[in-house]
């Protein structure tokens, strides 16, 4: 009797399990059904408002954000909505921009100025220390490019300030006639480093690429100016050309910083950053435009 009851119980359990599984199988088959073009477009529209069959799908591309200079990201990157730190990029960009702006005004000879002594204080405090800290915070949020760039340029400004500190380290006086060419070597090294970073921005935005492009030219002309120095001093034309490109780099740094600061919580608008046509975002936009044209 016990055996019969056990068999009946097993059959009953098996029947219930089969009946319970049937709706799930139907649901799975229904969800796996290939959606038509109109259904897919409607689903994408619904997903923008947080509902529909595509609302919670997170593919490798849809889960990533496009390149953005305001975040110091030259390529697609993971969403930052859940990070515990604020965005350090605008701080680093602003520190770089102000220090570069002041030095570049001196390099172009604005109002007859020539001695860069005032920049030493800014380079120590803002362009150096603050930008270095921003680079460390970029490392904390997982941005390798931002950490490398901001920390390195923070180190550049600290080194620049140490070299040119009046009556302090006395490096310029001790170097004597060799100072101009060796300082030219220093600047050309930064030209090479900036070129390396420039390559990494080729798939980003025009605003972000332009920042490194103008900075690269600034280092190039400044380096040539010191390498071509005479007894009278560095080559004036090259130094002024470096100053012009430095001013452009400063304003582009502020532009990218502003792009990182503005959002829908503090501004009525956001500023454009213009993605390259061959970037991930540019290709997606072309594909979307093609799809609309063929419908």
Short mmCIF file of C-alpha atoms in Angstrom, two decimals:
data_model
loop_
_atom_site.label_atom_id
_atom_site.label_comp_id
_atom_site.label_asym_id
_atom_site.label_seq_id
_atom_site.Cartn_x
_atom_site.Cartn_y
_atom_site.Cartn_z
CA UNK A 1 0.00 0.00 0.00
CA UNK A 2 2.78 2.39 0.88
CA UNK A 3 4.43 1.68 -2.46
CA UNK A 4 1.22 2.43 -4.35
CA UNK A 5 0.75 5.68 -2.44
CA UNK A 6 4.33 6.71 -3.12
CA UNK A 7 3.89 6.00 -6.83
CA UNK A 8 0.66 7.97 -6.90
CA UNK A 9 2.42 10.82 -5.10
CA UNK A 10 5.30 10.77 -7.60
CA UNK A 11 2.90 10.78 -10.52
CA UNK A 12 0.98 13.67 -8.98
CA UNK A 13 4.24 15.63 -8.41
CA UNK A 14 5.42 14.90 -11.93
CA UNK A 15 2.10 16.03 -13.38
CA UNK A 16 2.19 19.25 -11.37
CA UNK A 17 5.76 19.92 -12.40
CA UNK A 18 4.94 19.39 -16.06
CA UNK A 19 1.94 21.68 -15.84
CA UNK A 20 4.01 24.34 -14.07
CA UNK A 21 6.78 24.11 -16.62
CA UNK A 22 4.46 24.43 -19.60
CA UNK A 23 3.62 28.15 -19.17
CA UNK A 24 7.34 28.97 -18.66
CA UNK A 25 8.23 27.16 -21.88
CA UNK A 26 5.54 29.05 -23.73
CA UNK A 27 6.74 32.32 -22.25
CA UNK A 28 10.35 31.57 -23.17
CA UNK A 29 9.40 30.68 -26.73
CA UNK A 30 7.34 33.84 -27.00
CA UNK A 31 10.19 36.00 -25.67
CA UNK A 32 12.66 34.38 -28.06
CA UNK A 33 10.45 35.06 -31.07
CA UNK A 34 12.18 37.31 -33.57
CA UNK A 35 10.63 40.78 -33.48
CA UNK A 36 9.81 42.54 -36.70
CA UNK A 37 11.35 45.91 -37.58
CA UNK A 38 8.33 47.94 -36.41
CA UNK A 39 8.08 45.94 -33.18
CA UNK A 40 11.79 46.43 -32.53
CA UNK A 41 11.57 50.19 -33.10
CA UNK A 42 8.58 50.40 -30.76
CA UNK A 43 10.46 48.37 -28.15
CA UNK A 44 13.47 50.67 -28.39
CA UNK A 45 11.25 53.72 -27.95
CA UNK A 46 9.61 52.13 -24.91
CA UNK A 47 13.00 51.19 -23.44
CA UNK A 48 13.97 54.88 -23.32
CA UNK A 49 11.25 55.34 -20.71
CA UNK A 50 12.24 52.25 -18.70
CA UNK A 51 9.71 49.68 -19.86
CA UNK A 52 9.26 47.12 -22.61
CA UNK A 53 11.21 43.98 -23.58
CA UNK A 54 14.44 45.92 -24.26
CA UNK A 55 14.38 48.03 -21.10
CA UNK A 56 16.73 45.82 -19.10
CA UNK A 57 18.94 44.41 -21.87
CA UNK A 58 22.57 45.44 -21.30
CA UNK A 59 24.80 44.51 -24.23
CA UNK A 60 28.51 45.26 -24.45
CA UNK A 61 27.89 48.50 -26.39
CA UNK A 62 24.57 49.68 -24.93
CA UNK A 63 26.01 49.43 -21.43
CA UNK A 64 28.82 51.83 -22.24
CA UNK A 65 28.93 55.58 -22.71
CA UNK A 66 30.54 57.33 -25.72
CA UNK A 67 33.93 59.07 -25.56
CA UNK A 68 33.72 62.35 -23.64
CA UNK A 69 36.41 64.93 -22.90
CA UNK A 70 34.46 66.15 -19.87
CA UNK A 71 35.15 62.77 -18.25
CA UNK A 72 38.66 62.60 -19.79
CA UNK A 73 37.60 59.41 -21.55
CA UNK A 74 38.97 58.98 -25.11
CA UNK A 75 36.89 55.85 -25.77
CA UNK A 76 33.66 54.19 -24.68
CA UNK A 77 33.49 53.66 -20.95
CA UNK A 78 31.26 52.13 -18.30
CA UNK A 79 28.44 54.15 -16.78
CA UNK A 80 29.54 56.33 -13.87
CA UNK A 81 26.12 56.66 -12.25
CA UNK A 82 27.05 54.27 -9.44
CA UNK A 83 30.54 55.54 -8.65
CA UNK A 84 31.26 56.96 -5.21
CA UNK A 85 33.54 59.76 -6.42
CA UNK A 86 32.68 62.97 -8.24
CA UNK A 87 34.09 63.52 -11.71
CA UNK A 88 37.71 64.72 -11.19
CA UNK A 89 38.34 65.56 -14.86
CA UNK A 90 36.98 69.16 -14.86
CA UNK A 91 39.19 70.00 -11.87
CA UNK A 92 42.32 68.67 -13.58
CA UNK A 93 41.42 70.33 -16.88
CA UNK A 94 40.80 73.66 -15.17
CA UNK A 95 44.12 73.50 -13.31
CA UNK A 96 45.92 72.75 -16.55
CA UNK A 97 44.03 75.46 -18.44
CA UNK A 98 44.73 78.35 -16.07
CA UNK A 99 48.45 77.61 -15.70
CA UNK A 100 48.88 77.13 -19.46
CA UNK A 101 46.89 80.31 -20.13
CA UNK A 102 49.11 82.52 -17.98
CA UNK A 103 52.38 81.03 -19.27
CA UNK A 104 51.22 81.30 -22.89
CA UNK A 105 50.33 84.98 -22.45
CA UNK A 106 53.90 85.55 -21.28
CA UNK A 107 55.30 83.50 -24.17
CA UNK A 108 53.50 85.63 -26.77
CA UNK A 109 54.79 88.77 -25.03
CA UNK A 110 51.41 90.16 -23.94
CA UNK A 111 51.83 93.73 -22.64
CA UNK A 112 55.61 93.40 -23.00
CA UNK A 113 55.97 90.63 -20.40
CA UNK A 114 58.84 88.17 -20.79
CA UNK A 115 59.81 86.66 -17.40
CA UNK A 116 57.70 83.63 -16.39
CA UNK A 117 58.45 83.97 -12.66
CA UNK A 118 54.81 84.51 -11.69
CA UNK A 119 53.87 81.18 -13.26
CA UNK A 120 56.06 79.39 -10.71
CA UNK A 121 53.54 79.93 -7.92
CA UNK A 122 50.59 78.86 -10.10
CA UNK A 123 52.54 75.82 -11.34
CA UNK A 124 53.29 74.67 -7.80
CA UNK A 125 49.83 75.24 -6.34
CA UNK A 126 47.25 74.76 -9.09
CA UNK A 127 48.75 73.33 -12.25
CA UNK A 128 51.02 71.00 -10.29
CA UNK A 129 49.52 69.91 -6.97
CA UNK A 130 45.81 70.16 -7.81
CA UNK A 131 46.21 68.52 -11.22
CA UNK A 132 48.28 65.72 -9.70
CA UNK A 133 45.54 65.10 -7.14
CA UNK A 134 42.94 65.04 -9.93
CA UNK A 135 45.04 62.42 -11.69
CA UNK A 136 45.13 60.27 -8.56
CA UNK A 137 41.35 60.55 -8.27
CA UNK A 138 41.04 59.49 -11.91
CA UNK A 139 42.98 56.38 -10.93
CA UNK A 140 40.51 55.79 -8.09
CA UNK A 141 37.55 55.88 -10.49
CA UNK A 142 39.30 53.49 -12.88
CA UNK A 143 40.17 55.88 -15.73
CA UNK A 144 43.65 54.85 -16.90
CA UNK A 145 43.94 57.54 -19.58
CA UNK A 146 42.82 60.32 -17.23
CA UNK A 147 45.14 59.15 -14.46
CA UNK A 148 48.11 58.97 -16.82
CA UNK A 149 47.49 62.33 -18.50
CA UNK A 150 46.51 64.48 -15.52
CA UNK A 151 49.13 63.04 -13.17
CA UNK A 152 51.85 63.43 -15.80
CA UNK A 153 50.99 67.03 -16.62
CA UNK A 154 50.73 67.76 -12.91
CA UNK A 155 54.28 66.42 -12.66
CA UNK A 156 55.27 68.59 -15.61
CA UNK A 157 54.13 71.76 -13.89
CA UNK A 158 55.87 70.78 -10.65
CA UNK A 159 59.10 70.11 -12.55
CA UNK A 160 58.68 73.37 -14.48
CA UNK A 161 58.26 75.29 -11.24
CA UNK A 162 61.29 73.62 -9.65
CA UNK A 163 63.46 74.46 -12.66
CA UNK A 164 62.42 78.12 -12.82
CA UNK A 165 62.10 78.95 -9.11
CA UNK A 166 64.04 82.25 -8.79
CA UNK A 167 66.89 82.00 -6.28
CA UNK A 168 65.64 78.62 -5.12
CA UNK A 169 67.05 75.52 -6.78
CA UNK A 170 69.32 77.68 -8.99
CA UNK A 171 69.10 75.13 -11.81
CA UNK A 172 69.13 77.69 -14.62
CA UNK A 173 72.23 79.48 -13.32
CA UNK A 174 74.08 76.24 -12.61
CA UNK A 175 73.42 74.94 -16.15
CA UNK A 176 74.85 78.07 -17.72
CA UNK A 177 75.05 77.95 -21.53
CA UNK A 178 73.68 74.41 -21.54
CA UNK A 179 70.36 75.44 -20.02
CA UNK A 180 68.58 76.39 -23.26
CA UNK A 181 69.32 73.16 -25.19
CA UNK A 182 68.69 70.89 -22.19
CA UNK A 183 65.42 72.67 -21.47
CA UNK A 184 64.63 72.13 -25.15
CA UNK A 185 65.25 68.39 -24.61
CA UNK A 186 62.83 68.53 -21.68
CA UNK A 187 60.12 70.14 -23.80
CA UNK A 188 60.65 67.77 -26.73
CA UNK A 189 60.20 64.86 -24.35
CA UNK A 190 56.80 66.26 -23.44
CA UNK A 191 56.05 66.69 -27.14
CA UNK A 192 56.65 62.95 -27.62
CA UNK A 193 54.53 62.05 -24.58
CA UNK A 194 51.68 64.29 -25.77
CA UNK A 195 51.84 62.66 -29.21
CA UNK A 196 51.35 59.28 -27.51
CA UNK A 197 48.23 60.59 -25.77
CA UNK A 198 47.07 62.26 -28.99
CA UNK A 199 47.01 58.87 -30.73
CA UNK A 200 44.67 57.60 -28.01
CA UNK A 201 42.16 60.39 -28.78
CA UNK A 202 41.77 59.63 -32.49
CA UNK A 203 38.45 57.84 -31.88
CA UNK A 204 37.09 60.30 -29.33
CA UNK A 205 35.60 63.75 -29.93
CA UNK A 206 36.84 66.71 -31.93
CA UNK A 207 36.97 68.88 -28.80
CA UNK A 208 39.07 66.32 -26.91
CA UNK A 209 41.39 65.60 -29.85
CA UNK A 210 41.87 69.32 -30.54
CA UNK A 211 43.03 69.86 -26.95
CA UNK A 212 45.90 67.41 -27.32
CA UNK A 213 46.66 68.46 -30.90
CA UNK A 214 47.17 72.13 -29.99
CA UNK A 215 49.09 71.18 -26.84
CA UNK A 216 51.34 68.93 -28.91
CA UNK A 217 52.14 71.79 -31.29
CA UNK A 218 52.78 74.09 -28.33
CA UNK A 219 55.40 71.71 -26.92
CA UNK A 220 56.92 71.25 -30.38
CA UNK A 221 57.39 74.96 -31.08
CA UNK A 222 58.58 75.72 -27.54
CA UNK A 223 61.07 72.87 -27.73
CA UNK A 224 62.39 74.06 -31.09
CA UNK A 225 62.58 77.59 -29.73
CA UNK A 226 64.93 76.53 -26.95
CA UNK A 227 66.93 74.16 -29.16
CA UNK A 228 67.48 77.03 -31.60
CA UNK A 229 68.48 79.45 -28.85
CA UNK A 230 71.30 81.95 -29.37
CA UNK A 231 73.27 84.10 -26.97
CA UNK A 232 70.31 86.51 -26.98
CA UNK A 233 67.94 83.79 -25.80
CA UNK A 234 65.44 81.32 -27.27
CA UNK A 235 64.10 81.73 -30.81
CA UNK A 236 61.44 84.42 -30.41
CA UNK A 237 59.27 83.33 -33.33
CA UNK A 238 59.01 79.73 -32.16
CA UNK A 239 58.32 80.76 -28.57
CA UNK A 240 55.49 83.04 -29.70
CA UNK A 241 54.07 80.30 -31.94
CA UNK A 242 54.19 77.93 -28.96
CA UNK A 243 52.41 80.56 -26.89
CA UNK A 244 49.60 80.87 -29.46
CA UNK A 245 49.03 77.12 -29.53
CA UNK A 246 49.26 77.09 -25.73
CA UNK A 247 46.44 79.65 -25.53
CA UNK A 248 44.32 77.50 -27.84
CA UNK A 249 45.05 74.45 -25.68
CA UNK A 250 44.07 76.37 -22.54
CA UNK A 251 40.69 77.43 -23.95
CA UNK A 252 40.04 73.91 -25.25
CA UNK A 253 40.83 72.53 -21.80
CA UNK A 254 38.31 74.93 -20.28
CA UNK A 255 35.80 73.93 -22.96
CA UNK A 256 36.15 70.23 -22.12
CA UNK A 257 36.00 71.05 -18.41
CA UNK A 258 32.75 72.96 -18.92
CA UNK A 259 31.34 70.01 -20.87
CA UNK A 260 32.06 67.83 -17.85
CA UNK A 261 30.48 70.25 -15.38
CA UNK A 262 27.25 71.05 -17.19
CA UNK A 263 24.35 68.62 -16.95
CA UNK A 264 20.56 68.78 -16.70
CA UNK A 265 20.78 69.49 -12.97
CA UNK A 266 22.68 72.79 -13.25
CA UNK A 267 22.25 74.06 -16.81
CA UNK A 268 19.58 74.69 -19.41
CA UNK A 269 21.91 73.38 -22.13
CA UNK A 270 24.93 71.17 -22.74
CA UNK A 271 27.76 72.16 -25.05
CA UNK A 272 28.54 70.05 -28.14
CA UNK A 273 31.72 67.98 -28.29
CA UNK A 274 31.33 66.62 -31.89
CA UNK A 275 32.22 62.94 -32.25
CA UNK A 276 34.47 61.88 -35.12
CA UNK A 277 32.62 60.07 -37.96
CA UNK A 278 34.84 57.00 -37.47
CA UNK A 279 34.30 56.83 -33.70
CA UNK A 280 31.93 54.29 -32.15
CA UNK A 281 29.27 56.96 -31.65
CA UNK A 282 29.78 58.33 -35.17
CA UNK A 283 29.31 54.89 -36.72
CA UNK A 284 26.19 54.23 -34.64
CA UNK A 285 24.68 57.53 -35.80
CA UNK A 286 25.43 56.73 -39.45
CA UNK A 287 23.84 53.29 -39.07
CA UNK A 288 20.76 54.81 -37.44
CA UNK A 289 20.52 57.40 -40.23
CA UNK A 290 20.80 54.63 -42.84
CA UNK A 291 18.08 52.59 -41.12
CA UNK A 292 15.73 55.59 -41.09
CA UNK A 293 16.46 56.26 -44.77
CA UNK A 294 15.61 52.68 -45.76
CA UNK A 295 12.32 52.52 -43.83
#
